[in-house]
Amino acid sequence: MKNKPKLIIVVGPHGVGKTYLTDYIRNNLECCNLYRLSGQPDKTKEGLSKSISMYEALFSYIENMANMNMTLLFDSFFMTEEAMSNMKDKVYSFHEAYKKFIDKLNSLPYDIYYLNLYLENTDLFQERLTSRLHHAYYAMNKDNSIKLQTIYQNISDELKKQEHIKVFDIPMDSFEDAYREIKRVLGIED
């Protein structure tokens, strides 16, 4: 029986190390396409329909790529839209669309890995965020990253109940330790 392609979703708060980890995965998995998503900056009611349209288009693309034998690696995905709406950063709730997208994700013909990144030592957020370019539409700071980390953990805990999604919570305090864990989880060989 043919192995399913991998679909890897990496989420976590600003400053946790998503870029480092997704670059590592991209550089160490054969035939791996990396997609960095920034989400929809429109925080008005119209932003909800724009976000839904964007993720519907992405799902269509993912479905069309299923027979290409490629690993698809997403640095953020629709879970980030759910997290940001839970932060009350937007005037709308994404939750109904989020639940539909979870069902859609579960039905995809991929081995699905959901990697929730977090910091055990939340003081590291301050250090890591000082060197980051900040988006004009969202305030990045230690307090917001800590709040986002809690929201992402709640999402991760809920996703662990899903039948076809392999969920891993990965501490990012040490990049080397995280890389070792990713090698184990994804079966990356030396």
PDB file of C-alpha atoms in Angstrom:
ATOM      1  CA  MET A   1       0.000   0.000   0.000  1.00  0.00           C
ATOM      2  CA  LYS A   2       1.275   3.451  -0.953  1.00  0.00           C
ATOM      3  CA  ASN A   3       2.256   5.737   1.923  1.00  0.00           C
ATOM      4  CA  LYS A   4       0.173   8.847   2.329  1.00  0.00           C
ATOM      5  CA  PRO A   5       1.929  12.181   1.843  1.00  0.00           C
ATOM      6  CA  LYS A   6       2.567  14.254   4.958  1.00  0.00           C
ATOM      7  CA  LEU A   7       0.684  17.437   5.805  1.00  0.00           C
ATOM      8  CA  ILE A   8       2.486  19.235   8.630  1.00  0.00           C
ATOM      9  CA  ILE A   9       0.962  22.210  10.425  1.00  0.00           C
ATOM     10  CA  VAL A  10       3.166  24.224  12.775  1.00  0.00           C
ATOM     11  CA  VAL A  11       1.579  26.760  15.116  1.00  0.00           C
ATOM     12  CA  GLY A  12       2.674  28.765  18.105  1.00  0.00           C
ATOM     13  CA  PRO A  13       2.773  32.286  19.475  1.00  0.00           C
ATOM     14  CA  HIS A  14       4.966  35.038  18.083  1.00  0.00           C
ATOM     15  CA  GLY A  15       8.567  34.583  19.200  1.00  0.00           C
ATOM     16  CA  VAL A  16       8.331  30.858  19.908  1.00  0.00           C
ATOM     17  CA  GLY A  17      10.581  29.811  17.001  1.00  0.00           C
ATOM     18  CA  LYS A  18       8.230  28.724  14.190  1.00  0.00           C
ATOM     19  CA  THR A  19      10.519  30.091  11.498  1.00  0.00           C
ATOM     20  CA  TYR A  20      13.547  28.193  12.841  1.00  0.00           C
ATOM     21  CA  LEU A  21      11.601  24.960  13.165  1.00  0.00           C
ATOM     22  CA  THR A  22       9.826  25.141   9.810  1.00  0.00           C
ATOM     23  CA  ASP A  23      13.128  25.974   8.079  1.00  0.00           C
ATOM     24  CA  TYR A  24      14.682  22.945   9.787  1.00  0.00           C
ATOM     25  CA  ILE A  25      11.845  20.659   8.669  1.00  0.00           C
ATOM     26  CA  ARG A  26      11.913  22.053   5.116  1.00  0.00           C
ATOM     27  CA  ASN A  27      15.658  21.529   4.852  1.00  0.00           C
ATOM     28  CA  ASN A  28      15.572  17.983   6.251  1.00  0.00           C
ATOM     29  CA  LEU A  29      12.539  16.395   4.590  1.00  0.00           C
ATOM     30  CA  GLU A  30      12.791  15.379   0.967  1.00  0.00           C
ATOM     31  CA  CYS A  31      10.198  16.891  -1.406  1.00  0.00           C
ATOM     32  CA  CYS A  32       8.838  19.335   1.165  1.00  0.00           C
ATOM     33  CA  ASN A  33       7.068  22.555   0.208  1.00  0.00           C
ATOM     34  CA  LEU A  34       6.940  25.254   2.914  1.00  0.00           C
ATOM     35  CA  TYR A  35       4.064  27.745   3.054  1.00  0.00           C
ATOM     36  CA  ARG A  36       4.237  30.702   5.450  1.00  0.00           C
ATOM     37  CA  LEU A  37       0.809  32.159   6.102  1.00  0.00           C
ATOM     38  CA  SER A  38       0.241  35.532   7.642  1.00  0.00           C
ATOM     39  CA  GLY A  39      -3.544  35.362   7.874  1.00  0.00           C
ATOM     40  CA  GLN A  40      -6.099  37.973   6.976  1.00  0.00           C
ATOM     41  CA  PRO A  41      -5.291  41.473   8.271  1.00  0.00           C
ATOM     42  CA  ASP A  42      -8.885  42.733   7.833  1.00  0.00           C
ATOM     43  CA  LYS A  43     -10.327  42.776  11.363  1.00  0.00           C
ATOM     44  CA  THR A  44     -13.791  43.947  10.288  1.00  0.00           C
ATOM     45  CA  LYS A  45     -16.852  41.754   9.625  1.00  0.00           C
ATOM     46  CA  GLU A  46     -15.749  41.545   5.959  1.00  0.00           C
ATOM     47  CA  GLY A  47     -12.509  39.968   7.166  1.00  0.00           C
ATOM     48  CA  LEU A  48     -14.409  36.843   8.171  1.00  0.00           C
ATOM     49  CA  SER A  49     -15.610  36.120   4.628  1.00  0.00           C
ATOM     50  CA  LYS A  50     -12.123  36.904   3.267  1.00  0.00           C
ATOM     51  CA  SER A  51     -10.552  34.464   5.728  1.00  0.00           C
ATOM     52  CA  ILE A  52     -13.055  31.735   4.932  1.00  0.00           C
ATOM     53  CA  SER A  53     -12.454  32.197   1.195  1.00  0.00           C
ATOM     54  CA  MET A  54      -8.695  32.091   1.673  1.00  0.00           C
ATOM     55  CA  TYR A  55      -8.787  28.823   3.639  1.00  0.00           C
ATOM     56  CA  GLU A  56     -11.305  27.230   1.265  1.00  0.00           C
ATOM     57  CA  ALA A  57      -8.905  27.979  -1.597  1.00  0.00           C
ATOM     58  CA  LEU A  58      -6.011  26.508   0.393  1.00  0.00           C
ATOM     59  CA  PHE A  59      -7.978  23.336   1.096  1.00  0.00           C
ATOM     60  CA  SER A  60      -8.750  23.008  -2.597  1.00  0.00           C
ATOM     61  CA  TYR A  61      -5.036  23.335  -3.364  1.00  0.00           C
ATOM     62  CA  ILE A  62      -4.122  20.783  -0.659  1.00  0.00           C
ATOM     63  CA  GLU A  63      -6.661  18.305  -2.045  1.00  0.00           C
ATOM     64  CA  ASN A  64      -5.263  18.770  -5.561  1.00  0.00           C
ATOM     65  CA  MET A  65      -1.706  18.136  -4.293  1.00  0.00           C
ATOM     66  CA  ALA A  66      -2.582  14.835  -2.572  1.00  0.00           C
ATOM     67  CA  ASN A  67      -1.318  12.677  -5.465  1.00  0.00           C
ATOM     68  CA  MET A  68       1.948  14.576  -5.969  1.00  0.00           C
ATOM     69  CA  ASN A  69       3.855  12.678  -3.253  1.00  0.00           C
ATOM     70  CA  MET A  70       4.984  15.947  -1.687  1.00  0.00           C
ATOM     71  CA  THR A  71       5.116  16.936   1.961  1.00  0.00           C
ATOM     72  CA  LEU A  72       3.147  20.125   2.551  1.00  0.00           C
ATOM     73  CA  LEU A  73       4.431  22.157   5.495  1.00  0.00           C
ATOM     74  CA  PHE A  74       2.382  25.078   6.805  1.00  0.00           C
ATOM     75  CA  ASP A  75       3.835  27.722   9.106  1.00  0.00           C
ATOM     76  CA  SER A  76       0.428  28.664  10.605  1.00  0.00           C
ATOM     77  CA  PHE A  77      -2.956  27.654   9.229  1.00  0.00           C
ATOM     78  CA  PHE A  78      -6.624  28.258  10.008  1.00  0.00           C
ATOM     79  CA  MET A  79      -5.992  27.503  13.694  1.00  0.00           C
ATOM     80  CA  THR A  80      -4.170  30.819  13.848  1.00  0.00           C
ATOM     81  CA  GLU A  81      -7.317  32.615  12.685  1.00  0.00           C
ATOM     82  CA  GLU A  82      -9.220  30.864  15.485  1.00  0.00           C
ATOM     83  CA  ALA A  83      -6.533  31.827  18.013  1.00  0.00           C
ATOM     84  CA  MET A  84      -6.527  35.465  16.907  1.00  0.00           C
ATOM     85  CA  SER A  85     -10.307  35.716  17.095  1.00  0.00           C
ATOM     86  CA  ASN A  86     -10.105  34.226  20.614  1.00  0.00           C
ATOM     87  CA  MET A  87      -7.623  36.983  21.477  1.00  0.00           C
ATOM     88  CA  LYS A  88     -10.471  39.397  20.651  1.00  0.00           C
ATOM     89  CA  ASP A  89      -8.161  40.949  18.082  1.00  0.00           C
ATOM     90  CA  LYS A  90     -10.985  40.851  15.511  1.00  0.00           C
ATOM     91  CA  VAL A  91     -14.613  41.923  15.710  1.00  0.00           C
ATOM     92  CA  TYR A  92     -15.847  38.566  14.458  1.00  0.00           C
ATOM     93  CA  SER A  93     -15.755  34.991  15.694  1.00  0.00           C
ATOM     94  CA  PHE A  94     -14.103  32.429  13.438  1.00  0.00           C
ATOM     95  CA  HIS A  95     -15.327  29.471  15.498  1.00  0.00           C
ATOM     96  CA  GLU A  96     -18.073  28.130  13.207  1.00  0.00           C
ATOM     97  CA  ALA A  97     -15.742  28.177  10.196  1.00  0.00           C
ATOM     98  CA  TYR A  98     -12.982  26.679  12.347  1.00  0.00           C
ATOM     99  CA  LYS A  99     -15.161  23.657  13.242  1.00  0.00           C
ATOM    100  CA  LYS A 100     -15.984  23.074   9.559  1.00  0.00           C
ATOM    101  CA  PHE A 101     -12.305  23.314   8.617  1.00  0.00           C
ATOM    102  CA  ILE A 102     -11.401  20.766  11.330  1.00  0.00           C
ATOM    103  CA  ASP A 103     -13.850  18.316   9.709  1.00  0.00           C
ATOM    104  CA  LYS A 104     -12.329  19.072   6.306  1.00  0.00           C
ATOM    105  CA  LEU A 105      -8.802  18.567   7.654  1.00  0.00           C
ATOM    106  CA  ASN A 106      -9.785  15.203   9.157  1.00  0.00           C
ATOM    107  CA  SER A 107     -11.015  13.988   5.775  1.00  0.00           C
ATOM    108  CA  LEU A 108      -7.840  14.773   3.805  1.00  0.00           C
ATOM    109  CA  PRO A 109      -5.852  11.810   2.377  1.00  0.00           C
ATOM    110  CA  TYR A 110      -2.654  12.804   4.220  1.00  0.00           C
ATOM    111  CA  ASP A 111      -0.738  11.774   7.308  1.00  0.00           C
ATOM    112  CA  ILE A 112      -1.508  14.923   9.281  1.00  0.00           C
ATOM    113  CA  TYR A 113       0.899  16.238  11.899  1.00  0.00           C
ATOM    114  CA  TYR A 114      -0.047  19.179  14.089  1.00  0.00           C
ATOM    115  CA  LEU A 115       2.945  20.654  15.915  1.00  0.00           C
ATOM    116  CA  ASN A 116       2.054  23.066  18.699  1.00  0.00           C
ATOM    117  CA  LEU A 117       5.167  25.005  19.726  1.00  0.00           C
ATOM    118  CA  TYR A 118       5.486  26.580  23.162  1.00  0.00           C
ATOM    119  CA  LEU A 119       7.993  27.981  25.631  1.00  0.00           C
ATOM    120  CA  GLU A 120       8.287  26.583  29.134  1.00  0.00           C
ATOM    121  CA  ASN A 121      10.289  29.686  30.098  1.00  0.00           C
ATOM    122  CA  THR A 122       7.986  32.457  28.886  1.00  0.00           C
ATOM    123  CA  ASP A 123      10.645  35.094  29.646  1.00  0.00           C
ATOM    124  CA  LEU A 124      12.295  33.952  26.389  1.00  0.00           C
ATOM    125  CA  PHE A 125       9.475  35.620  24.456  1.00  0.00           C
ATOM    126  CA  GLN A 126      10.801  39.070  25.356  1.00  0.00           C
ATOM    127  CA  GLU A 127      14.295  38.211  24.152  1.00  0.00           C
ATOM    128  CA  ARG A 128      13.100  36.620  20.905  1.00  0.00           C
ATOM    129  CA  LEU A 129      10.580  39.309  20.036  1.00  0.00           C
ATOM    130  CA  THR A 130      13.079  42.179  20.279  1.00  0.00           C
ATOM    131  CA  SER A 131      14.832  41.013  17.114  1.00  0.00           C
ATOM    132  CA  ARG A 132      11.628  40.448  15.120  1.00  0.00           C
ATOM    133  CA  LEU A 133      10.059  42.599  12.449  1.00  0.00           C
ATOM    134  CA  HIS A 134       6.557  43.347  13.649  1.00  0.00           C
ATOM    135  CA  HIS A 135       3.448  43.387  11.515  1.00  0.00           C
ATOM    136  CA  ALA A 136       1.563  46.667  11.627  1.00  0.00           C
ATOM    137  CA  TYR A 137      -1.791  44.929  12.158  1.00  0.00           C
ATOM    138  CA  TYR A 138      -0.913  43.046  15.368  1.00  0.00           C
ATOM    139  CA  ALA A 139       0.968  44.084  18.504  1.00  0.00           C
ATOM    140  CA  MET A 140       3.666  41.528  19.272  1.00  0.00           C
ATOM    141  CA  ASN A 141       4.782  41.479  22.870  1.00  0.00           C
ATOM    142  CA  LYS A 142       5.506  39.011  25.653  1.00  0.00           C
ATOM    143  CA  ASP A 143       2.041  39.281  27.229  1.00  0.00           C
ATOM    144  CA  ASN A 144       0.240  38.657  23.933  1.00  0.00           C
ATOM    145  CA  SER A 145       2.532  35.712  23.170  1.00  0.00           C
ATOM    146  CA  ILE A 146       1.784  34.167  26.571  1.00  0.00           C
ATOM    147  CA  LYS A 147      -1.968  34.581  25.991  1.00  0.00           C
ATOM    148  CA  LEU A 148      -1.643  33.076  22.504  1.00  0.00           C
ATOM    149  CA  GLN A 149       0.364  30.171  23.901  1.00  0.00           C
ATOM    150  CA  THR A 150      -2.534  29.327  26.248  1.00  0.00           C
ATOM    151  CA  ILE A 151      -5.054  29.530  23.406  1.00  0.00           C
ATOM    152  CA  TYR A 152      -2.902  27.330  21.156  1.00  0.00           C
ATOM    153  CA  GLN A 153      -2.570  24.798  23.978  1.00  0.00           C
ATOM    154  CA  ASN A 154      -6.367  24.677  24.305  1.00  0.00           C
ATOM    155  CA  ILE A 155      -6.665  24.131  20.537  1.00  0.00           C
ATOM    156  CA  SER A 156      -3.988  21.420  20.709  1.00  0.00           C
ATOM    157  CA  ASP A 157      -5.835  19.651  23.546  1.00  0.00           C
ATOM    158  CA  GLU A 158      -9.048  19.678  21.498  1.00  0.00           C
ATOM    159  CA  LEU A 159      -7.301  18.413  18.361  1.00  0.00           C
ATOM    160  CA  LYS A 160      -5.918  15.446  20.302  1.00  0.00           C
ATOM    161  CA  LYS A 161      -9.503  14.106  20.244  1.00  0.00           C
ATOM    162  CA  GLN A 162      -9.503  14.015  16.428  1.00  0.00           C
ATOM    163  CA  GLU A 163      -9.105  10.633  14.797  1.00  0.00           C
ATOM    164  CA  HIS A 164      -6.770  11.474  11.901  1.00  0.00           C
ATOM    165  CA  ILE A 165      -4.576  14.226  13.316  1.00  0.00           C
ATOM    166  CA  LYS A 166      -1.320  13.410  15.115  1.00  0.00           C
ATOM    167  CA  VAL A 167      -0.800  16.180  17.675  1.00  0.00           C
ATOM    168  CA  PHE A 168       2.526  16.969  19.329  1.00  0.00           C
ATOM    169  CA  ASP A 169       3.318  19.728  21.819  1.00  0.00           C
ATOM    170  CA  ILE A 170       6.951  20.720  21.243  1.00  0.00           C
ATOM    171  CA  PRO A 171       8.866  22.867  23.752  1.00  0.00           C
ATOM    172  CA  MET A 172      11.065  25.403  21.955  1.00  0.00           C
ATOM    173  CA  ASP A 173      13.247  26.664  24.807  1.00  0.00           C
ATOM    174  CA  SER A 174      16.187  24.824  23.226  1.00  0.00           C
ATOM    175  CA  PHE A 175      16.225  24.650  19.431  1.00  0.00           C
ATOM    176  CA  GLU A 176      18.566  21.641  19.516  1.00  0.00           C
ATOM    177  CA  ASP A 177      16.181  19.690  21.774  1.00  0.00           C
ATOM    178  CA  ALA A 178      13.259  20.687  19.536  1.00  0.00           C
ATOM    179  CA  TYR A 179      15.119  19.526  16.414  1.00  0.00           C
ATOM    180  CA  ARG A 180      15.786  16.143  18.054  1.00  0.00           C
ATOM    181  CA  GLU A 181      12.101  15.792  18.935  1.00  0.00           C
ATOM    182  CA  ILE A 182      11.043  16.756  15.400  1.00  0.00           C
ATOM    183  CA  LYS A 183      13.406  14.159  13.943  1.00  0.00           C
ATOM    184  CA  ARG A 184      11.760  11.533  16.136  1.00  0.00           C
ATOM    185  CA  VAL A 185       8.172  12.635  15.424  1.00  0.00           C
ATOM    186  CA  LEU A 186       8.565  12.999  11.654  1.00  0.00           C
ATOM    187  CA  GLY A 187      11.012  10.144  11.124  1.00  0.00           C
ATOM    188  CA  ILE A 188      13.812  12.366   9.817  1.00  0.00           C
ATOM    189  CA  GLU A 189      16.985  10.317   9.443  1.00  0.00           C
ATOM    190  CA  ASP A 190      20.546  11.601   9.933  1.00  0.00           C
TER     191      ASP A 190
END
